[in-house]
Coordinates of C-alpha atoms in Angstrom, one line a residue:
M1 CA 115.1 17.4 130.4
A2 CA 116.7 20.6 131.8
A3 CA 117.0 22.2 128.3
S4 CA 113.4 21.3 127.5
L5 CA 112.2 22.7 130.8
G6 CA 114.1 26.0 130.1
L7 CA 112.7 26.2 126.6
A8 CA 109.2 25.7 128.0
V9 CA 109.7 28.5 130.6
N10 CA 111.0 30.9 127.9
L11 CA 108.1 30.1 125.6
F12 CA 105.7 30.8 128.4
K13 CA 107.3 34.2 129.1
L14 CA 107.2 35.1 125.4
Q15 CA 103.7 33.9 124.6
V16 CA 101.9 34.6 127.9
V17 CA 103.8 37.0 130.2
R18 CA 105.2 39.4 127.5
A19 CA 102.6 38.7 124.8
P20 CA 100.8 42.1 125.1
E21 CA 104.1 44.0 124.9
L22 CA 105.4 42.0 121.9
V23 CA 102.1 42.3 120.1
G24 CA 102.2 46.1 120.5
K25 CA 105.8 46.2 119.1
A26 CA 104.8 44.1 116.2
R27 CA 101.9 46.3 115.3
Q28 CA 104.1 49.4 115.5
Q29 CA 106.5 47.8 113.0
Q30 CA 103.7 46.6 110.7
M31 CA 101.5 49.7 110.7
V32 CA 102.2 53.1 109.3
Y33 CA 100.0 56.2 109.8
L34 CA 99.6 58.6 106.8
R35 CA 98.0 62.0 106.6
P36 CA 97.9 62.9 102.9
F37 CA 98.5 66.5 101.8
I38 CA 95.3 68.1 100.5
P39 CA 95.7 71.5 98.8
R40 CA 93.9 74.5 100.3
R41 CA 90.8 75.7 98.6
P42 CA 91.1 78.5 96.0
V43 CA 89.6 82.0 96.5
V44 CA 87.7 83.7 93.7
D45 CA 85.9 86.9 93.2
R46 CA 82.2 87.3 92.2
N47 CA 83.1 86.7 88.5
H48 CA 85.3 83.6 89.3
N49 CA 88.6 85.4 88.8
V50 CA 91.2 83.6 90.9
L51 CA 92.5 85.6 93.9
A52 CA 94.3 82.8 95.7
M53 CA 95.3 79.2 94.7
E54 CA 97.7 76.4 95.2
R55 CA 100.6 75.8 92.8
P56 CA 103.3 73.1 92.8
V57 CA 106.8 74.4 93.5
Y58 CA 110.0 72.5 93.7
T59 CA 113.1 72.4 95.9
L60 CA 116.3 71.5 94.1
Y61 CA 118.9 69.3 95.8
A62 CA 122.3 68.3 94.5
H63 CA 124.2 65.1 95.3
P64 CA 127.7 65.7 93.9
K65 CA 128.8 62.1 94.5
L66 CA 126.3 61.0 91.8
F67 CA 127.4 63.5 89.2
N68 CA 128.4 62.0 85.8
L69 CA 129.9 65.3 84.7
S70 CA 132.3 67.7 86.4
K71 CA 130.9 70.1 89.0
E72 CA 131.9 73.0 86.7
A73 CA 130.1 71.5 83.7
I74 CA 126.9 71.0 85.7
A75 CA 127.1 74.5 87.2
T76 CA 127.5 75.9 83.7
K77 CA 124.3 74.2 82.6
L78 CA 122.3 75.2 85.7
A79 CA 123.4 78.8 86.1
P80 CA 121.3 80.4 83.3
I81 CA 118.2 78.6 84.4
L82 CA 118.5 79.6 88.1
N83 CA 119.8 83.0 87.2
R84 CA 123.0 82.5 89.3
S85 CA 126.7 82.4 88.5
P86 CA 128.5 79.1 87.8
A87 CA 131.1 80.0 90.4
E88 CA 128.5 80.4 93.1
L89 CA 127.0 77.0 92.3
V90 CA 130.4 75.2 92.3
K91 CA 131.0 76.7 95.7
Q92 CA 127.8 75.1 96.9
F93 CA 128.7 71.8 95.3
N94 CA 132.0 71.7 97.3
T95 CA 130.3 72.0 100.7
R96 CA 129.5 68.3 100.9
N97 CA 128.9 65.1 98.9
S98 CA 125.1 64.8 99.1
G99 CA 121.9 66.6 100.1
I100 CA 122.8 70.2 99.2
K101 CA 119.8 72.5 99.0
I102 CA 120.4 74.6 95.8
A103 CA 117.1 76.5 95.3
L104 CA 113.7 76.8 96.9
A105 CA 110.2 77.3 95.4
L106 CA 111.1 76.8 91.8
S107 CA 108.2 77.1 89.4
E108 CA 107.0 74.2 87.2
E109 CA 108.5 75.9 84.1
I110 CA 112.0 76.1 85.7
A111 CA 111.7 72.5 87.0
D112 CA 110.8 71.3 83.5
Q113 CA 113.9 73.1 82.1
I114 CA 116.1 71.4 84.7
A115 CA 114.6 68.0 84.0
L116 CA 115.3 68.4 80.3
L117 CA 119.0 68.6 81.1
R118 CA 118.9 65.0 82.2
L119 CA 121.8 65.4 84.7
N120 CA 122.6 62.7 87.3
G121 CA 122.9 63.9 90.9
L122 CA 120.1 66.4 90.8
E123 CA 116.8 65.9 92.7
M124 CA 113.7 67.9 92.7
I125 CA 111.1 67.6 95.6
Q126 CA 107.6 68.8 94.8
Q127 CA 105.7 70.9 97.4
Y128 CA 102.8 73.3 97.2
S129 CA 102.8 77.0 97.7
R130 CA 100.0 79.6 97.9
L131 CA 99.9 81.9 94.9
Y132 CA 98.1 85.3 94.8
P133 CA 97.8 86.1 91.1
Q134 CA 96.4 89.6 91.8
H135 CA 99.4 90.6 93.9
N136 CA 98.6 93.7 96.0
L137 CA 95.2 94.3 94.5
V138 CA 93.2 92.4 97.0
A139 CA 95.8 91.8 99.7
D140 CA 93.8 93.6 102.4
V141 CA 90.8 91.3 101.9
V142 CA 92.4 88.0 101.0
G143 CA 95.4 88.2 103.3
Y144 CA 98.2 85.6 103.1
V145 CA 99.5 82.3 104.6
D146 CA 102.8 82.0 106.4
A147 CA 105.6 79.4 105.9
D148 CA 103.5 76.9 107.9
R149 CA 100.5 77.4 105.6
R150 CA 98.5 79.1 108.3
G151 CA 96.4 82.1 107.4
Q152 CA 97.7 85.3 109.0
A153 CA 95.4 88.0 107.6
G154 CA 92.2 88.6 105.6
V155 CA 89.9 85.7 104.7
E156 CA 93.0 83.4 104.8
Y157 CA 92.8 83.9 108.6
S158 CA 89.1 84.4 109.3
Q159 CA 87.8 81.7 106.9
E160 CA 90.6 79.1 107.7
N161 CA 88.0 76.4 108.4
L162 CA 86.4 76.9 105.0
L163 CA 89.7 77.0 103.1
E164 CA 91.3 74.0 104.7
R165 CA 89.8 70.8 103.3
S166 CA 89.1 68.1 105.9
V167 CA 91.9 65.4 106.0
K168 CA 91.7 62.1 107.9
T169 CA 94.8 60.3 109.2
I170 CA 94.7 56.7 107.9
R171 CA 96.4 53.5 109.2
L172 CA 98.0 51.2 106.6
R173 CA 99.7 47.8 107.0
Q174 CA 103.2 47.3 105.6
T175 CA 105.1 44.2 104.6
G176 CA 108.4 43.0 106.0
N177 CA 110.3 45.0 103.4
G178 CA 108.4 48.2 104.2
A179 CA 106.0 48.2 101.2
L180 CA 102.5 49.4 101.9
M181 CA 99.6 47.0 101.4
S182 CA 97.2 48.7 99.0
T183 CA 94.3 46.5 99.9
N184 CA 93.9 48.5 103.1
V185 CA 93.7 51.9 101.5
P186 CA 90.2 53.4 102.0
K187 CA 88.5 54.4 98.8
G188 CA 88.9 58.1 98.0
F189 CA 91.1 58.9 101.0
V190 CA 93.1 61.5 98.9
H191 CA 90.1 62.9 97.1
A192 CA 90.0 66.7 97.0
D193 CA 86.7 68.4 96.4
D194 CA 86.4 71.2 93.7
L195 CA 84.9 73.8 96.1
R196 CA 86.0 77.4 96.0
L197 CA 85.5 80.2 98.4
Q198 CA 83.8 82.9 96.4
L199 CA 83.9 86.5 97.6
T200 CA 81.6 89.4 96.8
L201 CA 84.5 91.5 95.4
D202 CA 84.7 92.6 91.8
I203 CA 88.3 93.0 90.8
R204 CA 87.5 95.2 87.9
L205 CA 86.0 97.8 90.2
Q206 CA 88.8 97.0 92.7
R207 CA 91.4 97.9 90.1
A208 CA 89.7 101.1 89.1
A209 CA 89.4 102.2 92.7
Q210 CA 93.0 101.3 93.5
Y211 CA 94.3 103.3 90.5
S212 CA 92.2 106.4 91.3
L213 CA 93.2 106.3 95.0
Q214 CA 96.9 106.0 94.2
Q215 CA 96.7 109.0 91.9
Q216 CA 95.1 111.2 94.6
L217 CA 97.6 110.0 97.3
Q218 CA 100.4 111.0 95.0
K219 CA 98.9 114.3 94.0
F220 CA 98.2 115.4 97.6
N221 CA 101.2 113.7 99.1
A222 CA 98.9 111.8 101.6
K223 CA 99.9 109.2 104.2
R224 CA 97.3 106.6 103.2
G225 CA 93.8 106.2 101.8
S226 CA 90.9 103.8 101.4
V227 CA 87.9 103.1 99.2
I228 CA 84.9 101.0 100.0
V229 CA 81.9 100.2 97.7
M230 CA 79.0 98.4 99.3
D231 CA 75.6 97.1 98.0
A232 CA 73.2 98.7 100.5
R233 CA 70.6 96.1 99.9
D234 CA 72.5 93.2 101.6
G235 CA 75.8 94.6 102.8
S236 CA 78.0 92.8 100.2
I237 CA 81.3 94.5 99.6
L238 CA 82.2 95.0 96.0
T239 CA 85.4 96.9 96.6
M240 CA 87.7 97.4 99.6
V241 CA 91.0 99.1 98.7
S242 CA 93.6 100.3 101.1
E243 CA 96.8 102.1 100.1
P244 CA 99.7 101.6 100.6
S245 CA 99.3 97.8 100.5
Y246 CA 101.6 94.7 100.1
D247 CA 102.2 91.7 97.9
P248 CA 101.1 88.6 99.7
N249 CA 103.4 86.5 97.5
E250 CA 106.3 88.2 99.2
Y251 CA 104.7 89.4 102.5
Y252 CA 108.0 88.9 104.3
K253 CA 109.5 91.8 102.3
S254 CA 106.8 94.3 103.6
D255 CA 106.3 96.4 106.7
V256 CA 104.4 94.5 109.3
G257 CA 102.1 97.6 109.8
L258 CA 100.7 97.0 106.3
F259 CA 99.2 93.6 107.2
K260 CA 96.4 95.1 109.2
N261 CA 93.4 96.4 107.2
W262 CA 93.0 99.9 108.7
I263 CA 89.5 100.2 107.1
L264 CA 88.5 97.8 109.9
S265 CA 91.2 98.3 112.6
D266 CA 91.7 102.0 112.9
L267 CA 89.3 104.5 114.3
Y268 CA 88.8 108.1 113.2
E269 CA 86.4 110.9 113.7
P270 CA 84.1 111.1 110.7
G271 CA 83.5 114.8 110.8
S272 CA 80.9 116.2 108.4
T273 CA 80.2 112.8 106.7
F274 CA 78.2 112.0 109.8
K275 CA 75.9 115.1 109.5
P276 CA 73.3 113.4 107.3
L277 CA 72.9 110.7 110.0
N278 CA 72.3 113.4 112.6
V279 CA 69.7 115.0 110.3
A280 CA 68.0 111.7 110.1
I281 CA 68.0 111.4 113.9
A282 CA 66.5 114.9 114.2
L283 CA 63.8 114.1 111.7
E284 CA 62.9 110.8 113.4
T285 CA 62.6 112.4 116.8
G286 CA 60.4 115.2 115.5
A287 CA 63.0 117.8 116.6
I288 CA 63.0 119.3 113.1
A289 CA 60.8 119.2 110.0
P290 CA 62.3 119.1 106.4
N291 CA 61.4 122.8 106.0
S292 CA 62.9 123.9 109.3
V293 CA 65.2 127.0 109.1
F294 CA 68.1 127.9 111.4
N295 CA 70.1 131.1 111.7
D296 CA 73.8 130.6 111.2
S297 CA 75.7 133.5 112.8
G298 CA 79.1 132.1 112.0
T299 CA 79.9 131.2 115.7
I300 CA 78.1 129.7 118.6
K301 CA 79.2 129.3 122.3
V302 CA 78.5 126.1 124.1
G303 CA 79.6 125.4 127.6
G304 CA 82.3 128.0 127.5
W305 CA 83.6 126.8 124.1
T306 CA 83.3 128.7 120.9
I307 CA 82.4 126.7 117.8
K308 CA 82.9 128.0 114.3
N309 CA 82.3 126.9 110.8
A310 CA 85.1 125.4 108.8
E311 CA 84.4 127.9 106.0
K312 CA 82.9 131.4 106.0
G313 CA 80.5 132.9 103.5
H314 CA 77.2 131.1 104.0
E315 CA 75.9 132.7 107.2
G316 CA 72.3 133.7 107.7
A317 CA 69.0 131.8 107.5
L318 CA 69.7 128.2 106.3
S319 CA 67.3 125.4 105.6
V320 CA 68.2 121.9 106.7
A321 CA 69.3 121.0 103.1
Q322 CA 71.5 124.2 103.0
I323 CA 73.1 123.2 106.3
L324 CA 74.3 120.0 104.6
Q325 CA 75.1 121.8 101.3
Y326 CA 77.4 124.3 103.1
S327 CA 78.4 121.9 105.9
S328 CA 77.3 124.3 108.6
N329 CA 78.6 123.3 112.0
I330 CA 76.5 126.1 113.6
G331 CA 73.3 124.8 112.0
M332 CA 74.0 121.3 113.1
V333 CA 74.7 122.3 116.7
Q334 CA 71.4 124.2 116.9
M335 CA 69.6 121.2 115.3
I336 CA 70.9 118.7 117.9
Q337 CA 70.3 121.1 120.8
R338 CA 66.6 120.5 120.1
I339 CA 67.0 116.9 121.2
K340 CA 67.5 115.9 124.8
P341 CA 71.1 114.8 125.4
A342 CA 69.9 111.4 126.8
D343 CA 67.7 110.8 123.8
Y344 CA 70.4 111.8 121.4
Y345 CA 72.9 109.4 123.1
S346 CA 70.4 106.6 122.9
W347 CA 70.1 107.2 119.2
L348 CA 73.9 107.1 118.7
Q349 CA 73.9 103.7 120.6
K350 CA 71.0 102.5 118.4
L351 CA 73.1 103.2 115.3
G352 CA 75.8 101.0 116.8
L353 CA 78.4 103.4 118.2
G354 CA 80.5 101.6 120.8
Q355 CA 80.1 98.3 118.9
A356 CA 81.7 96.6 115.9
V357 CA 79.8 95.8 112.7
R358 CA 80.9 92.1 112.8
I359 CA 82.2 91.9 109.3
D360 CA 83.6 88.5 108.3
L361 CA 87.2 89.8 108.2
P362 CA 89.6 89.7 111.2
F363 CA 90.8 92.3 113.7
E364 CA 87.9 94.7 113.5
A365 CA 87.9 97.5 116.1
K366 CA 84.9 98.6 118.0
S367 CA 83.8 102.2 117.6
Q368 CA 84.2 104.5 120.6
I369 CA 81.9 106.9 122.3
K370 CA 82.1 108.5 125.7
S371 CA 80.1 107.1 128.6
Q372 CA 76.5 108.2 128.9
K373 CA 77.2 110.1 132.1
Q374 CA 80.0 112.1 130.6
F375 CA 78.1 112.7 127.4
I376 CA 74.9 114.0 129.1
S377 CA 76.6 116.1 131.8
S378 CA 78.7 118.1 129.4
P379 CA 76.9 120.3 126.8
I380 CA 79.9 120.4 124.5
E381 CA 79.7 116.6 123.9
P382 CA 76.3 116.6 122.0
A383 CA 77.4 119.8 120.3
T384 CA 80.7 118.4 118.8
A385 CA 79.0 115.1 118.0
S386 CA 76.5 117.0 115.9
F387 CA 79.3 117.6 113.3
G388 CA 81.0 114.3 113.7
Q389 CA 83.6 114.9 116.4
G390 CA 84.1 113.6 119.9
F391 CA 83.5 110.0 118.9
S392 CA 85.3 107.6 116.5
L393 CA 84.5 104.8 114.2
T394 CA 86.0 102.7 111.4
P395 CA 85.4 103.5 107.7
I396 CA 83.5 100.3 107.3
Q397 CA 81.0 101.3 110.0
L398 CA 80.4 104.7 108.4
V399 CA 79.6 102.9 105.1
Q400 CA 77.2 100.6 107.0
L401 CA 75.4 103.7 108.5
H402 CA 75.1 105.5 105.1
A403 CA 73.8 102.2 103.6
A404 CA 70.8 102.6 106.1
L405 CA 70.1 106.0 104.4
A406 CA 70.2 104.2 101.0
N407 CA 68.1 101.1 101.7
G408 CA 65.1 102.6 103.6
G409 CA 66.6 102.7 107.1
K410 CA 67.9 99.2 107.7
L411 CA 71.3 98.3 109.2
V412 CA 72.8 95.5 107.2
T413 CA 75.9 93.5 108.0
P414 CA 78.9 94.3 105.7
H415 CA 80.5 91.1 104.4
V416 CA 82.9 89.8 101.7
V417 CA 82.2 86.1 101.7
R418 CA 79.5 84.9 99.3
G419 CA 79.9 81.1 100.0
L420 CA 81.5 77.8 98.9
F421 CA 80.7 77.0 95.3
D422 CA 81.8 74.1 93.1
T423 CA 83.2 74.6 89.6
K424 CA 79.7 74.2 88.1
G425 CA 78.4 77.1 90.1
Q426 CA 76.4 75.0 92.6
V427 CA 76.3 76.5 96.1
H428 CA 77.4 74.1 98.9
W429 CA 77.4 76.6 101.8
Q430 CA 76.5 80.2 102.4
P431 CA 76.9 82.4 105.5
T432 CA 74.0 83.1 107.7
L433 CA 73.9 86.9 108.2
P434 CA 72.1 88.7 111.0
A435 CA 68.6 90.0 110.0
P436 CA 68.7 93.7 108.9
R437 CA 67.7 96.0 111.8
Q438 CA 65.3 98.9 111.1
V439 CA 66.7 102.2 112.6
F440 CA 65.1 104.9 110.4
S441 CA 61.8 105.1 108.5
P442 CA 61.8 105.0 104.7
K443 CA 60.2 108.4 104.7
T444 CA 63.1 109.9 106.7
T445 CA 65.8 108.3 104.6
Q446 CA 64.2 109.5 101.4
T447 CA 64.1 113.0 102.7
V448 CA 67.7 112.9 103.8
L449 CA 68.8 111.4 100.5
E450 CA 67.2 114.3 98.6
M451 CA 69.0 116.8 100.8
M452 CA 72.2 115.0 100.2
E453 CA 71.6 115.2 96.4
T454 CA 71.6 119.0 96.7
V455 CA 75.1 118.7 98.3
V456 CA 76.3 117.3 94.9
T457 CA 74.2 119.6 92.7
Q458 CA 74.6 122.9 94.6
G459 CA 76.9 122.4 97.6
T460 CA 80.4 121.2 98.5
G461 CA 80.1 118.0 96.6
K462 CA 79.9 119.4 93.1
T463 CA 83.2 117.7 92.1
A464 CA 81.4 114.3 92.4
Q465 CA 78.8 115.2 89.7
I466 CA 78.3 112.7 86.8
A467 CA 76.2 113.9 83.9
S468 CA 72.7 112.3 83.7
Y469 CA 73.0 110.5 87.0
R470 CA 71.5 111.5 90.3
I471 CA 74.0 111.2 93.1
A472 CA 73.7 112.0 96.8
G473 CA 76.8 112.7 98.8
K474 CA 78.5 114.5 101.7
T475 CA 82.0 115.9 102.1
G476 CA 84.1 115.7 105.2
T477 CA 87.2 117.5 106.3
A478 CA 87.9 116.5 109.9
Q479 CA 90.7 117.3 112.3
K480 CA 92.8 114.3 113.2
A481 CA 92.4 113.4 116.9
G482 CA 95.5 112.5 118.9
P483 CA 95.8 109.3 121.0
R484 CA 95.7 111.3 124.3
G485 CA 93.0 113.8 123.5
G486 CA 93.1 117.0 121.5
Y487 CA 93.9 117.2 117.8
Y488 CA 97.1 117.2 115.7
S489 CA 98.0 120.6 114.4
G490 CA 97.5 120.8 110.7
A491 CA 96.7 117.1 110.3
K492 CA 93.4 116.4 108.5
I493 CA 91.4 113.4 107.3
T494 CA 89.4 114.2 104.1
S495 CA 86.5 112.0 103.0
F496 CA 83.5 111.8 100.7
V497 CA 80.6 109.4 100.8
G498 CA 78.3 109.0 97.7
I499 CA 75.1 107.1 97.2
L500 CA 73.7 106.3 93.8
P501 CA 71.3 106.4 92.0
V502 CA 69.1 108.6 94.1
E503 CA 65.9 107.4 92.4
S504 CA 66.7 103.8 93.3
P505 CA 69.5 104.0 95.8
R506 CA 71.7 100.9 95.9
Y507 CA 75.4 101.6 96.1
V508 CA 77.4 103.4 98.8
V509 CA 80.9 104.6 97.9
L510 CA 83.3 106.0 100.5
A511 CA 86.8 107.4 100.0
V512 CA 89.0 108.4 103.0
V513 CA 92.4 110.1 102.5
D514 CA 94.5 110.4 105.6
E515 CA 96.8 113.4 106.1
P516 CA 97.1 115.0 102.7
T517 CA 99.8 117.7 102.9
K518 CA 100.0 119.3 99.5
G519 CA 97.5 121.5 97.6
I520 CA 94.0 122.7 98.6
I521 CA 92.9 120.2 101.2
F522 CA 89.2 119.6 101.5
G523 CA 86.9 116.5 101.2
S524 CA 85.6 118.1 98.0
T525 CA 89.1 118.4 96.4
V526 CA 90.8 115.3 97.7
A527 CA 88.3 112.5 98.3
A528 CA 85.3 113.4 96.1
P529 CA 87.1 113.0 92.8
V530 CA 88.1 109.5 93.9
V531 CA 84.4 108.6 94.5
K532 CA 83.4 110.1 91.2
S533 CA 86.0 108.0 89.4
V534 CA 84.9 104.8 91.2
M535 CA 81.2 105.6 90.5
E536 CA 81.9 106.0 86.8
A537 CA 83.6 102.6 86.7
L538 CA 80.6 101.2 88.7
I539 CA 78.1 102.6 86.2
T540 CA 80.0 101.0 83.4
I541 CA 80.5 97.6 85.1
E542 CA 76.9 97.3 86.3
Q543 CA 75.5 98.9 83.1
M544 CA 73.4 101.3 85.0
P545 CA 71.1 103.4 82.8
P546 CA 71.0 107.2 83.2
S547 CA 68.7 108.6 85.8
Q548 CA 65.3 109.8 84.5
P549 CA 64.3 113.5 85.0
E550 CA 62.8 114.0 88.4
S551 CA 59.5 115.0 87.0
K552 CA 59.1 111.6 85.3
L553 CA 60.1 109.8 88.5
T554 CA 57.3 111.3 90.5
S555 CA 54.6 111.1 87.9
S556 CA 52.1 108.2 87.7
P557 CA 52.5 105.8 84.8

């Protein structure tokens, strides 16, 4: 009776008092939680060329206690495949009896060769690694992922939510021996879609731009350079090259400073490449007319400061077009002096100075301009701004502003992401871009473009001429501003911006070369040839017909 009573009490404790606790423990032992690995989505260019993809790689482990041959014999067979010495492998085999990590990230080809040896005691564990087939060609746009498969730069960082496929953690029941019960597996839980992130880039043009830029950097012994090609109609970026760059497949071997895309993150004073925009402001405000004439005496004094032209030889009466042709600082100062400083400052703000362009790439810097009070109270500020100094912006913002001259006066948002597409070309998602903002009238932009065309045909941009094509452009040779004010002695940033074709403007091409130190250093000699080379490639790729004679363009059909 006592034993029965004790058993009954114990059963009551197990089935009633401790029942919730025991049920919880049982479920923990019976249930297993799985989160399947789903590869990251690929990245392709506008023509479906692969820029980033997943690839299977293998980690090779050795378990010497399972070898059916001597360690020396196995090492001899493995050494040529792994490109290592047999003695080095034997030394590794002697460290312990099992679980020795021999090699990481082996390709499928090497893994197949090892498998064909049919050696006991070798184990290969499959994993996935991100592969960048174009190496350093598009590194500044695509970026890279780290060892934890997290994006650290480029679209790998900014579009992480689009590149990572959604994965759900599932709960499965297992039997007493640990086997999973397949009847509880949800249908399609490891399904991976075939969507790809398509960019607006064209790697054919990217490669041409990279080659041309590298040649000029070497020729002029320059610190760095960049090239951007943008479609002025919608802001899509066809090319974004920065040199020097890095190989995202081996990012850990590169200088950390190369990981930031200085086209977006570094500010510089645009110099004379900003002059066409100031001309557009002066035309819009009515301060000048297209046929206005200014007297360039070679120097002008503003607020106690003497301003000079970068080059002599073109003093005298100059039209607005000639001011751009010869890049006259004096003419620009006189032009902007006709506008009230407060109104001029408002126009610079209207163009977006002091803001970012909000491109879909990470780590973009805002342009900088002095406070309104400081700008208005000092006459030298509007004067220096007239020829592109005293404020700073990124190369991508300068391209955006020149695109407004090309598309009839609208500010469009630069972008590199076209959308998510499946392998059949069907679109599943596309970004919603801000509506274009009108800043200039089409009449003004057409007038400025025609003036910029004379820069290429008659002025400092002659080195960008392409036979049978009408090109507008502007050179820039700016002093390099220091971080604490003032300018570096002898350091220059050369640039050239081109727009083509003038009769139906669509593409903006900018080349910036930072700190060239050898040869004759001007925007016309250093940067303009790069733009010309890129435009020639663009003409071929886009199959652009030659420009018609101007007389035919203006005549009625």
